[in-house]
Coordinates of C-alpha atoms and ligand atoms in Angstrom, one line a residue:
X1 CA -16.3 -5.8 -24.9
X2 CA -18.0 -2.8 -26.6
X3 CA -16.7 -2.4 -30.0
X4 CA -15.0 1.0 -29.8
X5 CA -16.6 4.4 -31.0
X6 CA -19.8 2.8 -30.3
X7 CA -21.4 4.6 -27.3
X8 CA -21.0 7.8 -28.6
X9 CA -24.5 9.1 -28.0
X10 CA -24.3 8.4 -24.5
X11 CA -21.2 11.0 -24.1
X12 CA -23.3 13.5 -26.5
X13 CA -25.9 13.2 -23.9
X14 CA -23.4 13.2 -20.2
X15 CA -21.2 15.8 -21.7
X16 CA -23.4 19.0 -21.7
X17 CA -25.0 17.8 -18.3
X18 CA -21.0 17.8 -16.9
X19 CA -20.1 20.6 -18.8
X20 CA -23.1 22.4 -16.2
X21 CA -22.0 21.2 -13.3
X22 CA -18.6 23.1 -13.6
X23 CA -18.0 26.0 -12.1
X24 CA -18.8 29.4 -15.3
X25 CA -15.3 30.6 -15.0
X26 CA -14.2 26.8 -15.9
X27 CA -17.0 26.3 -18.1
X28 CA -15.7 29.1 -20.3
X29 CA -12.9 27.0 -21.4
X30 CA -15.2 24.5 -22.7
X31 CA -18.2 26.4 -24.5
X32 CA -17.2 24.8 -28.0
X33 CA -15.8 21.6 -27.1
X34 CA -17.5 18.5 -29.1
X35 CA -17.7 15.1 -27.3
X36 CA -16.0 12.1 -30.2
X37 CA -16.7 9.4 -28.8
X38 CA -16.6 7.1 -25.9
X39 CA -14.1 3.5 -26.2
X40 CA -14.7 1.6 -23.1
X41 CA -12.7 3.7 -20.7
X42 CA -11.6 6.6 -22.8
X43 CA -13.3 9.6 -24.0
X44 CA -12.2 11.3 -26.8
X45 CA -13.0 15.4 -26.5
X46 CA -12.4 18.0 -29.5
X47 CA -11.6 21.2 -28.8
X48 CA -10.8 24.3 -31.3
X49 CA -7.3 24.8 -30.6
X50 CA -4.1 23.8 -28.9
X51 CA -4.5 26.6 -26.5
X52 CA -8.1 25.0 -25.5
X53 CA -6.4 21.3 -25.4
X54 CA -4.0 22.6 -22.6
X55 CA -6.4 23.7 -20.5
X56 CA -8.4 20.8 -21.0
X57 CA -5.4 18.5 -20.4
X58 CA -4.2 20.7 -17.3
X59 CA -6.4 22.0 -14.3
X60 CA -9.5 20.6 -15.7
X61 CA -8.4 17.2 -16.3
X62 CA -9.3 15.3 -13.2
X63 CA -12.3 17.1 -12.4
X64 CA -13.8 16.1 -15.6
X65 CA -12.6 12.6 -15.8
X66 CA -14.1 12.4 -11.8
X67 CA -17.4 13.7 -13.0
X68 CA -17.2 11.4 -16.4
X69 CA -16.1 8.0 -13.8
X70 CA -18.8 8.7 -11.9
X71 CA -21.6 9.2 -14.3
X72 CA -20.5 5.9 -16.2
X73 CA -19.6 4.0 -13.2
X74 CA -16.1 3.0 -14.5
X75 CA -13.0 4.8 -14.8
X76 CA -12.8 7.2 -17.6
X77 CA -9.9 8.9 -19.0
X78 CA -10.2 11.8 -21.5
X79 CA -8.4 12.3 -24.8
X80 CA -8.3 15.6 -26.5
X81 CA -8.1 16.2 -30.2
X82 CA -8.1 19.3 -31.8
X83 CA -10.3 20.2 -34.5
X84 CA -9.7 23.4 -35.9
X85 CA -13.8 23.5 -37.4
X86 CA -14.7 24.3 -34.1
X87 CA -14.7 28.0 -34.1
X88 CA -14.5 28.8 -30.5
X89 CA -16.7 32.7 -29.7
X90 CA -14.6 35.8 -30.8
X91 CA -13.4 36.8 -27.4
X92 CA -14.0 33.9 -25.6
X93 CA -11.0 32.2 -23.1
X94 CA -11.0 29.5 -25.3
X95 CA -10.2 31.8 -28.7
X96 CA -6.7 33.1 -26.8
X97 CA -3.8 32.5 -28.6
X98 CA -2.9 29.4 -30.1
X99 CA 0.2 27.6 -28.4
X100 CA 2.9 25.9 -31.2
X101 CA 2.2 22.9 -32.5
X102 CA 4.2 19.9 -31.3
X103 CA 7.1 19.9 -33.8
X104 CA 7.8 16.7 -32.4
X105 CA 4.8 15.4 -33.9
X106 CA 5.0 14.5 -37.6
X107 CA 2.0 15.5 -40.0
X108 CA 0.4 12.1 -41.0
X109 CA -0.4 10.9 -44.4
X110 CA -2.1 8.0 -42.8
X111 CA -5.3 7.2 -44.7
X112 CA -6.9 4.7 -41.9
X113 CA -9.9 4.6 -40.7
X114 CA -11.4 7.6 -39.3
X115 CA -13.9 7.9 -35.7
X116 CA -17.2 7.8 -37.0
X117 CA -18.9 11.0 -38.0
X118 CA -16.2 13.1 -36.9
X119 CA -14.1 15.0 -39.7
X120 CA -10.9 13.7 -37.9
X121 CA -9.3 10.4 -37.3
X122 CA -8.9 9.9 -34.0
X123 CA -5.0 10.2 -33.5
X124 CA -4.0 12.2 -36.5
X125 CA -6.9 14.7 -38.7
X126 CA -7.5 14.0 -42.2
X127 CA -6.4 17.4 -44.0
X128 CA -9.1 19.5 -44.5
X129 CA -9.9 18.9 -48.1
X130 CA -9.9 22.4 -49.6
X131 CA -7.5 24.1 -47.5
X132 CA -4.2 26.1 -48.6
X133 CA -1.1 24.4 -47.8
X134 CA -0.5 26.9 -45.1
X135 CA -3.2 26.2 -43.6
X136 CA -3.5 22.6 -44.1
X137 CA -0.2 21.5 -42.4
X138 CA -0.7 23.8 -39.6
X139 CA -3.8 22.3 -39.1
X140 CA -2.5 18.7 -39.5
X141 CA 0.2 19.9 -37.2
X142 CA -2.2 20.8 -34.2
X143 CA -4.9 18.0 -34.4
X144 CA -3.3 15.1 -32.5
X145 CA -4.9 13.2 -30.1
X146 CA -2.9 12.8 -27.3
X147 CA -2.6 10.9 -23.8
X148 CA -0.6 12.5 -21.5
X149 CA 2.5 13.6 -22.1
X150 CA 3.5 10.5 -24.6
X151 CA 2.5 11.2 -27.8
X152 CA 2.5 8.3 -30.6
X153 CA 4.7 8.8 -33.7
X154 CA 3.5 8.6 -37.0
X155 CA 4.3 7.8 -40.5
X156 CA 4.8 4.5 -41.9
X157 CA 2.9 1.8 -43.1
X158 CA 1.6 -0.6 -40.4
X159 CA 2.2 -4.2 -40.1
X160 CA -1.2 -6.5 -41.2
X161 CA -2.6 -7.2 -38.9
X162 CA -4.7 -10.3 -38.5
X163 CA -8.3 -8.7 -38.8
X164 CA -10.4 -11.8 -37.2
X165 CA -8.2 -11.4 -34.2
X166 CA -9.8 -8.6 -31.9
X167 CA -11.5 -8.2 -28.6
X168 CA -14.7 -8.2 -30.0
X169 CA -13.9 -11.8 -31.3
X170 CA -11.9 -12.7 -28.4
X171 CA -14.3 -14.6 -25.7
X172 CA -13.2 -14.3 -22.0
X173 CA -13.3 -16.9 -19.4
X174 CA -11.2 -17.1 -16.1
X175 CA -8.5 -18.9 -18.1
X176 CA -7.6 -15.6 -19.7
X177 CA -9.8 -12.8 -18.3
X178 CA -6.7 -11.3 -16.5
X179 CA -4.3 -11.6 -19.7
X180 CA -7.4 -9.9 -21.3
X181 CA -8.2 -7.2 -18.8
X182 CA -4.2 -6.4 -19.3
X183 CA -4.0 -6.3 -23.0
X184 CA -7.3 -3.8 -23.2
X185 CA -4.8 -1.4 -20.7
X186 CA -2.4 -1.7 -22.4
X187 CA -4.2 -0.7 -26.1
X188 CA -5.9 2.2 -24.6
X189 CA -2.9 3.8 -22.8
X190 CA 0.3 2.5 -24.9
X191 CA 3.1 3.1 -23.0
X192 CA 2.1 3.6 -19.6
X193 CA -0.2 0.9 -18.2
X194 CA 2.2 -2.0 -18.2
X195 CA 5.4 -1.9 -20.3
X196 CA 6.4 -4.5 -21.2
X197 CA 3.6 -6.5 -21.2
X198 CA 4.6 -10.2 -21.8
X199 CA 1.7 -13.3 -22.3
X200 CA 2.9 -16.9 -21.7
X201 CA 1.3 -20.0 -21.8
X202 CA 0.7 -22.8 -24.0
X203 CA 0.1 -23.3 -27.7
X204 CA -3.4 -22.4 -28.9
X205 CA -4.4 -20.6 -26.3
X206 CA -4.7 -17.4 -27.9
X207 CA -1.5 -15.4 -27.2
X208 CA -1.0 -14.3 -30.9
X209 CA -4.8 -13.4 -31.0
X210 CA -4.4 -11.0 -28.4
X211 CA -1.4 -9.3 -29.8
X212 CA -3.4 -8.7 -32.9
X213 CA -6.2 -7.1 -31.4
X214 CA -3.9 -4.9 -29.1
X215 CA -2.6 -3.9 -32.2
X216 CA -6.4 -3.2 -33.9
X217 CA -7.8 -1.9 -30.8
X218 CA -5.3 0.9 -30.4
X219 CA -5.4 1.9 -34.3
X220 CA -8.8 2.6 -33.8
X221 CA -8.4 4.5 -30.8
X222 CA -5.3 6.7 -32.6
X223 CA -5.4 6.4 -36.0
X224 CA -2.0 6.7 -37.2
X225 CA -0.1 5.2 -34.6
X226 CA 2.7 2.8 -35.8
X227 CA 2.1 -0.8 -34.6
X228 CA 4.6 -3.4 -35.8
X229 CA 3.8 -6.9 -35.6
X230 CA 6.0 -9.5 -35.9
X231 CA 6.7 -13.0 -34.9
X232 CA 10.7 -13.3 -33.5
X233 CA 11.3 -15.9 -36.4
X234 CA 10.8 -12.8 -38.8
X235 CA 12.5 -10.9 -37.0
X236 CA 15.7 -12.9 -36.6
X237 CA 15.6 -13.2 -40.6
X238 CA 15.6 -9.4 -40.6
X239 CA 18.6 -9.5 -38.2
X240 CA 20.6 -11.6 -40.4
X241 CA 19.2 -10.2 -43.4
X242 CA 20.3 -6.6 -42.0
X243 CA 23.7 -8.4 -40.9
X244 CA 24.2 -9.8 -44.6
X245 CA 23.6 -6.9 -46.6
X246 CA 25.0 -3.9 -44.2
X247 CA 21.9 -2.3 -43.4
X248 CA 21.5 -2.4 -39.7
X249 CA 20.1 1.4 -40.1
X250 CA 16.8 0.3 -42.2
X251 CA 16.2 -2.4 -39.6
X252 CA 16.4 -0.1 -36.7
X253 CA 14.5 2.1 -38.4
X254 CA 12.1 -0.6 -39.0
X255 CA 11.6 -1.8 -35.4
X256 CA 12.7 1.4 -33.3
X257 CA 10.7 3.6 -35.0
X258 CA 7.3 2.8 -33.7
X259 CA 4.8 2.9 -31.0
X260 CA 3.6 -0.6 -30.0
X261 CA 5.9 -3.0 -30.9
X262 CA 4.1 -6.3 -30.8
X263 CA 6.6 -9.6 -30.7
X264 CA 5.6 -12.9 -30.9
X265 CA 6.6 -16.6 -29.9
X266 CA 10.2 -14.8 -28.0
X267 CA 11.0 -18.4 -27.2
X268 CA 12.7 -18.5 -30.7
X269 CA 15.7 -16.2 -30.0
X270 CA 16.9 -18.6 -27.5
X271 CA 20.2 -19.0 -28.5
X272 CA 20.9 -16.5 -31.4
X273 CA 23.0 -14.3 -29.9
X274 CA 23.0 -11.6 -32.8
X275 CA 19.4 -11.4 -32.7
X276 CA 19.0 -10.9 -28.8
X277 CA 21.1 -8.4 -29.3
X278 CA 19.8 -6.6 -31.3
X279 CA 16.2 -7.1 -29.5
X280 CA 18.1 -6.1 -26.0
X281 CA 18.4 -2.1 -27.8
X282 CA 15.5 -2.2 -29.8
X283 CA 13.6 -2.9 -26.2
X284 CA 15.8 -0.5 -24.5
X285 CA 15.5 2.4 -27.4
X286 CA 11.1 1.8 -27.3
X287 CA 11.1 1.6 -23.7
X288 CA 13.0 5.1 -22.8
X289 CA 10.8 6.4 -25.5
X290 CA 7.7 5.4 -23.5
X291 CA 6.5 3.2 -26.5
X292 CA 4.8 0.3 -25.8
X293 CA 6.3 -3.5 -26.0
X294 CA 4.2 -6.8 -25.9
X295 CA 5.9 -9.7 -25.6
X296 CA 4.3 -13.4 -26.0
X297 CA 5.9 -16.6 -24.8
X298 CA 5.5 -19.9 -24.8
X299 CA 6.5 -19.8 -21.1
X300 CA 7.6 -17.2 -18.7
X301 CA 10.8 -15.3 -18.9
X302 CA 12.2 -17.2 -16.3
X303 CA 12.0 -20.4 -18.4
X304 CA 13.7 -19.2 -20.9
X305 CA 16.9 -20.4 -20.6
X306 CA 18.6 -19.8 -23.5
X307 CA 17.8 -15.9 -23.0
X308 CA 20.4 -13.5 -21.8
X309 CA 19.7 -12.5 -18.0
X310 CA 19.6 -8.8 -18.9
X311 CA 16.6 -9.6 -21.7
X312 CA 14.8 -12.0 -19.4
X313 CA 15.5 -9.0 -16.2
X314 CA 13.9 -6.7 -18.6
X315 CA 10.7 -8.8 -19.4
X316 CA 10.0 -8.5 -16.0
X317 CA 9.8 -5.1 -15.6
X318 CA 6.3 -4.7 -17.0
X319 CA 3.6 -7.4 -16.7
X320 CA 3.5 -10.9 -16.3
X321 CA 0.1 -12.9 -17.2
X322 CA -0.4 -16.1 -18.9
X323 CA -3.2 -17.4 -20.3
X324 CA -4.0 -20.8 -19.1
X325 CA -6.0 -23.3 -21.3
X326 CA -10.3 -22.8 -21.2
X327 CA -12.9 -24.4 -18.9
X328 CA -15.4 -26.1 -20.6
X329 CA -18.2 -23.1 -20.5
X330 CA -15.6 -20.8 -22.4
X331 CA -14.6 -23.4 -25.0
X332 CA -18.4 -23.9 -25.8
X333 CA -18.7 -19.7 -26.2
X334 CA -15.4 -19.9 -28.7
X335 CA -16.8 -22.4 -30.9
X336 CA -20.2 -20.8 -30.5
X337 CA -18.9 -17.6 -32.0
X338 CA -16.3 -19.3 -34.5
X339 CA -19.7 -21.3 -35.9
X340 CA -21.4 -17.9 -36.2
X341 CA -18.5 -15.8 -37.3
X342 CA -17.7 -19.0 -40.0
X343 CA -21.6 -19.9 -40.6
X344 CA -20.7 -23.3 -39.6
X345 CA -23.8 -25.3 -38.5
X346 CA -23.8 -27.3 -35.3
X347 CA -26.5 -27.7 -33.3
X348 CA -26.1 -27.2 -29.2
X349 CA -25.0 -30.8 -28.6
X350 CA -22.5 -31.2 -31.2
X351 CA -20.5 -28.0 -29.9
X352 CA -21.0 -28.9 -25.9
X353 CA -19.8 -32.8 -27.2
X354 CA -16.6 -31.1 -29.6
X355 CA -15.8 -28.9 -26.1
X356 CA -16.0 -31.3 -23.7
X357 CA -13.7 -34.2 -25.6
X358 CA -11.2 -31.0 -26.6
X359 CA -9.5 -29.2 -23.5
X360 CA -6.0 -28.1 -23.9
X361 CA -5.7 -26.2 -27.2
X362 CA -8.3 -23.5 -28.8
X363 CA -6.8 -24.6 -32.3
X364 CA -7.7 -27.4 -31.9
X365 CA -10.8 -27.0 -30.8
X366 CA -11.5 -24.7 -34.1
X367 CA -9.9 -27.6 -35.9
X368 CA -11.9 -29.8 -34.9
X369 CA -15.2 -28.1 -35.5
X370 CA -14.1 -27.5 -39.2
X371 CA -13.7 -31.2 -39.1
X372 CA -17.1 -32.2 -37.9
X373 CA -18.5 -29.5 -40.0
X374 CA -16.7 -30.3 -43.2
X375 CA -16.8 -34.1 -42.7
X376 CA -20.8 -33.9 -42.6
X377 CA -20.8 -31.8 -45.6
X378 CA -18.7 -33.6 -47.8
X379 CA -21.0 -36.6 -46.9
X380 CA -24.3 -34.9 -47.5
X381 CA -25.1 -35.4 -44.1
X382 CA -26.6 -33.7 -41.2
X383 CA -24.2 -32.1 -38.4
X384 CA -25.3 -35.0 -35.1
X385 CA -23.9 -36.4 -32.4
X386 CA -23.0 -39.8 -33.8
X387 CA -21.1 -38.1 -36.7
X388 CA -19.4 -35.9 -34.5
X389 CA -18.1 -38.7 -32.3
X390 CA -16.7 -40.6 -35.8
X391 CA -14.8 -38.0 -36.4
X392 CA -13.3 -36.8 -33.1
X393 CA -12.3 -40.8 -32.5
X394 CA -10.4 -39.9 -35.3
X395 CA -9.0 -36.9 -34.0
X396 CA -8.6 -38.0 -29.8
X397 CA -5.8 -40.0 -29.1
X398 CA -6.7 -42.7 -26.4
X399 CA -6.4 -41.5 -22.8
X400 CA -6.9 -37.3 -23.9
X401 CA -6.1 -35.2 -20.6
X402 CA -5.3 -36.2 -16.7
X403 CA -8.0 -36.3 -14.6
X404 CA -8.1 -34.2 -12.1
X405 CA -10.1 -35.0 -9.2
X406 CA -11.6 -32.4 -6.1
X407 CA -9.7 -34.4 -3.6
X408 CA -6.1 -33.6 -5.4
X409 CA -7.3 -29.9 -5.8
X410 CA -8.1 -30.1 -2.2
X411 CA -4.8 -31.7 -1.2
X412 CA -2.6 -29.2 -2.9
X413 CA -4.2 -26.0 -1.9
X414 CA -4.1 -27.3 1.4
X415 CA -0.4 -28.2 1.6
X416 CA 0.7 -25.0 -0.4
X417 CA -1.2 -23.3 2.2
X418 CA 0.0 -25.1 5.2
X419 CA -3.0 -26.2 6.5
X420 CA -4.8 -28.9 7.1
X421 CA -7.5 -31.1 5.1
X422 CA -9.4 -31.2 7.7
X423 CA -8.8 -27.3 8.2
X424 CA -9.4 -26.6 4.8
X425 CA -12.9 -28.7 4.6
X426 CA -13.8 -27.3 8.3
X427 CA -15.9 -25.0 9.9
X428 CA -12.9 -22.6 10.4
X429 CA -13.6 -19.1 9.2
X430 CA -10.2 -17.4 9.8
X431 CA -9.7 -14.9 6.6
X432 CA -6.8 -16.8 5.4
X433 CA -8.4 -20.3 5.4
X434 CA -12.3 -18.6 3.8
X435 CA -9.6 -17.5 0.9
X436 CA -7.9 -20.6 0.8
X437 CA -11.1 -22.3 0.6
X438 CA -12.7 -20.1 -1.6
X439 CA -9.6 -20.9 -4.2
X440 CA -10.2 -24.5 -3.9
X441 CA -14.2 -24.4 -4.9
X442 CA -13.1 -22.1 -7.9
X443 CA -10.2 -24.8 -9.2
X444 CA -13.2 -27.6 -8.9
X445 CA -15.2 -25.5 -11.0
X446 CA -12.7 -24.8 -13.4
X447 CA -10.9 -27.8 -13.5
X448 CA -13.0 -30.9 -13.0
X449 CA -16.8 -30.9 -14.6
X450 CA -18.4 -31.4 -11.6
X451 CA -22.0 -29.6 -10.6
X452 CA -21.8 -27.2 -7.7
X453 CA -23.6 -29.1 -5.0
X454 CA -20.9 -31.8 -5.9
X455 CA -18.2 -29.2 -5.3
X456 CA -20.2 -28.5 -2.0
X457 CA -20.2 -31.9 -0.8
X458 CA -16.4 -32.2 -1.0
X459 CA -15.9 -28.9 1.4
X460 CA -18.0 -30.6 4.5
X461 CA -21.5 -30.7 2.9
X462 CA -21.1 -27.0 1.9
X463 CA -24.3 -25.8 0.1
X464 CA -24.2 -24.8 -3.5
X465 CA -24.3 -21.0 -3.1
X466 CA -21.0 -21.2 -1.2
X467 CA -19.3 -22.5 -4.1
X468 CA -21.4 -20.1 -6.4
X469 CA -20.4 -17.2 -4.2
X470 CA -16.5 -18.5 -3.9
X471 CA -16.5 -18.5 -7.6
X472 CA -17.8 -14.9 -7.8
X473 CA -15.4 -14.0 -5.1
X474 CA -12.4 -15.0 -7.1
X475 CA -13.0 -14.6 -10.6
X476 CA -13.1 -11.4 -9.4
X477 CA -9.7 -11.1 -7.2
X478 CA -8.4 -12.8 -9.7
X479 CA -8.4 -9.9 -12.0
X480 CA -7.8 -7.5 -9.4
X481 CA -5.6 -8.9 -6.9
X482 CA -2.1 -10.3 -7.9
X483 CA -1.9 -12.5 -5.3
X484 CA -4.8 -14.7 -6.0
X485 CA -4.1 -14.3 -9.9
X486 CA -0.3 -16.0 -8.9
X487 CA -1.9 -18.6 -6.5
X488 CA -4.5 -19.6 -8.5
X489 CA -1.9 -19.8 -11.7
X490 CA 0.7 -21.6 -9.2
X491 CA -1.8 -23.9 -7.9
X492 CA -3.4 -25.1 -10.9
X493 CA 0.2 -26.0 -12.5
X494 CA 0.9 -28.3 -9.5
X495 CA -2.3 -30.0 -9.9
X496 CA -1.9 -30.7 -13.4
X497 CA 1.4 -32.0 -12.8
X498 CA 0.2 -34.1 -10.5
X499 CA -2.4 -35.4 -12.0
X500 CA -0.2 -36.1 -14.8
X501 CA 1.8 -38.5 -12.8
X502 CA -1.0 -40.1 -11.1
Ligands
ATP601 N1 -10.4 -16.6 -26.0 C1 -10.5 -16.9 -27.3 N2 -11.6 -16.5 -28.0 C2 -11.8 -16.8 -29.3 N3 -10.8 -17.4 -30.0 C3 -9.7 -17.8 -29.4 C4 -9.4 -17.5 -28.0 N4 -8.2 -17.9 -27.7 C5 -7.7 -18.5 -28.9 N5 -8.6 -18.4 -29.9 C6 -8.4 -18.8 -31.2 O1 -7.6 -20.0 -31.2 C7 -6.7 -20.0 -32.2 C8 -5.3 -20.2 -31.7 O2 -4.9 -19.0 -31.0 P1 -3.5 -18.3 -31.1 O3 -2.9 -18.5 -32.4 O4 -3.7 -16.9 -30.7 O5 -2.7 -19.1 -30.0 P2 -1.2 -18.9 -29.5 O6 -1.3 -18.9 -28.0 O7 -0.6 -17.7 -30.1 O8 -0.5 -20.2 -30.0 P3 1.0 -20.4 -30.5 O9 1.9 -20.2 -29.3 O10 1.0 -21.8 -31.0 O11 1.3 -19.4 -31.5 C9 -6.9 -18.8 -33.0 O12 -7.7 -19.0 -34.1 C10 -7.6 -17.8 -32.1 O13 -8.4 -16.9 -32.7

């Protein structure tokens, strides 16, 4: 992913050319606007004044974010700030009377970081350093960014946030590319794309990492916003800390009052009444505020047992996705870019070994690169393949993962599907058995190591860019179509199962 704010020259470029193609009496409106800058699939527009913004956010809305989505060949969506500097011509459309400022919206104090090379900060403006009081909190008043209707509330301090985990240092594979593709919605329109958003799935497979960088991502896309991470261990402390001392008010405040609420591990309130409690109105207060909720899980809400029925119906009202643990080619791209980001040396080998002998857990996998790494050093030794094997014998218990084989990935897509082997491995190109089959080749790529003639082989002496192609095919539905995402998901836990027992 493009870190954000950084294609801003290629809106300062498109946005004069669309400005042109608009019709005069519409380009009018837009004679002083300023292009901010462009983050993946939002572009951030300044105009002089609120009166300006509304038009902007009203009748010329779609036409602009049409003409922007085509240009860029991806959706766009526009935000509009206002930044008072921008004197729009005396007489001009765009210099009629200023509407009220949102008194709804609080003036910010917030000191984060600003958009590059723009005297505002994305969400909330900086004050204009010399201005009159007057002057200054009107104009604080009028410069918020806004999406839509919702508007993000501002004013206290933010949670820390964990600042290695973001998307730029997040590496997608098809294990989480969906969880992924949901958690980037999700920080660009809080709110609105999915709410709640909830991500289950094992230990270590980077549900807490994604949290995080929903959390950075949308601070830098509106500075000011109040994102509160916690884990729901804290959180239950606060609950009986709240309980203890009488102060229920400071915790709602705490919790109620912001705009992403980002809660971790939710598998630890099963069975605390008080504390669900209390979640179950926190939830319902953000939610009918249109402020955003992300949820992880160590499994999905139906699983969790111990939950109330009314929290787990609730989880499900958003967005399920879990995030399943790596093939092998994104567990070599993690520990490439924890080696680089850490200035660990490993040379190609050592990583592709560490990978391949570490499948299920991403912290582990970091683990045990630290341990080659560290091993070798405090040795005086060269980072190789035999001293990476000493030390993951070490680390591997005997046995490490089932093996899963193309023939059970075979078997079980064909009995959840009803259909034959046979079928399945024929000639047969009815839609529902080339999707059928197409799921099957992508599970042998992702799940066993073998090469893609192999995979070929084991579909009726299939050539290679079959598979290749299948692969593309659903990697892709995967992320667009929720079927395939829940078959894929469904299939892959039956096969592990059963591999398990076998
Ligand atoms: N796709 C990924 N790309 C890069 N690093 C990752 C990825 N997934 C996980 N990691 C890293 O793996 C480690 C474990 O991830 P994380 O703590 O987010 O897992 P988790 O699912 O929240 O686990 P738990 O349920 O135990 O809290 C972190 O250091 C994280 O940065």
């Amino acid at each position: 992913m493009e870190p954000p704010a950084a294609n801003g020259r290629e809106l300062d470029v498109l946005w004069p050319a669309i400005l042109d193609s608009l019709a005069p009496n519409q380009r009018v409106w837009l004679a002083s606007s300023k292009p901010v800058m462009l983050a993946e699939s939002t572009a951030v527009i300044a105009v002089p004044n609120e009166f300006t913004r509304t038009q902007l956010e009203g009748r010329l809305r779609t036409r602009l974010e049409d003409a922007l989505s085509d240009s860029l060949n991806r959706p766009i969506r526009i935000a509009v700030s206002v930044d008072e500097t921008l004197a729009p011509p005396e007489g001009s459309p765009e210099a009629g009377v200023p509407s009220a400022p949102d008194q709804a919206m609080t003036r910010s104090d917030s000191t984060g970081p600003g958009m590059a090379g723009h005297g505002m900060s994305g969400f909330v403006t900086q004050p204009h350093q010399q201005a009159p009081m007057e002057t200054r909190q009107q104009s604080d008043l009028s410069t918020n960014i806004q999406m839509g209707a919702a508007s993000l509330t501002t004013g206290i301090p933010d949670s820390p946030l964990n600042p290695r985990y973001t998307f730029e240092t997040f590496v997608i594979g098809s294990s989480n590319r969906f969880a992924h593709a949901a958690a980037v919605a999700v920080a660009e329109a809080p709110g609105k794309a999915y709410n709640p958003l909830l991500v289950y799935g094992d230990s270590g497979l980077g549900k807490t990492h994604l949290l995080h960088a929903i959390g950075h991502y949308v601070r830098s896309l509106y500075t000011g916003a109040k994102i509160r991470y916690v884990s729901s261990e804290a959180f239950t402390n606060d609950v009986i800390n709240a309980i203890k001392d009488a102060n229920t008010a400071a915790l709602q405040r705490r919790y109620r009052d912001v705009d992403v609420l980002l809660i971790d591990d939710i598998q630890f309130l099963e069975g605390k009444q008080q504390t669900q409690e209390e979640f179950f109105h926190t939830f319902n207060t953000l939610h009918n505020a249109n402020k955003q909720i992300v949820i992880s899980s160590d499994r999905p809400p139906k699983r969790l047992t111990q939950l109330e029925d009314r929290l787990r119906n609730r989880f499900e009202w958003g967005l399920l996705t879990d995030v399943q643990p790596p093939d092998l080619e994104t567990r070599i791209a993690i520990l490439r870019k924890k080696a680089a980001a850490d200035r660990l040396h490993a040379p190609a080998d050592v990583l592709e070994f560490i990978a391949s002998r570490i499948q299920t857990n991403i912290r582990e996998l970091e683990g045990a690169l630290i341990r080659v790494t560290a091993f070798a050093s405090i040795n005086h030794q060269e980072v190789d393949l035999t001293l990476a094997e000493i030390v993951l014998k070490d680390l591997i218990p005997e046995g490490g993962e089932p093996q899963v084989t193309a023939g059970l990935i075979i078997a079980q897509t064909a009995s959840y599907h009803s259909f034959s082997i046979e079928d399945l491995c024929g000639p047969s190109r009815t839609r529902a058995l080339v999707t059928a089959r197409q799921i099957a080749m992508y599970l042998c790529r992702e799940l066993t190591d073998l090469s893609l003639p192999k995979i070929g082989q084991q579909f009726g002496g299939r050539d290679h860019t079959t598979v290749m192609n299948a692969e593309r095919r659903i990697r892709k539905d995967l992320a667009e179509r929720q079927t395939v995402y829940k078959t894929v998901n469904e299939l892959t836990m039956r096969i592990k199962q059963q591999a398990k027992q076998a």
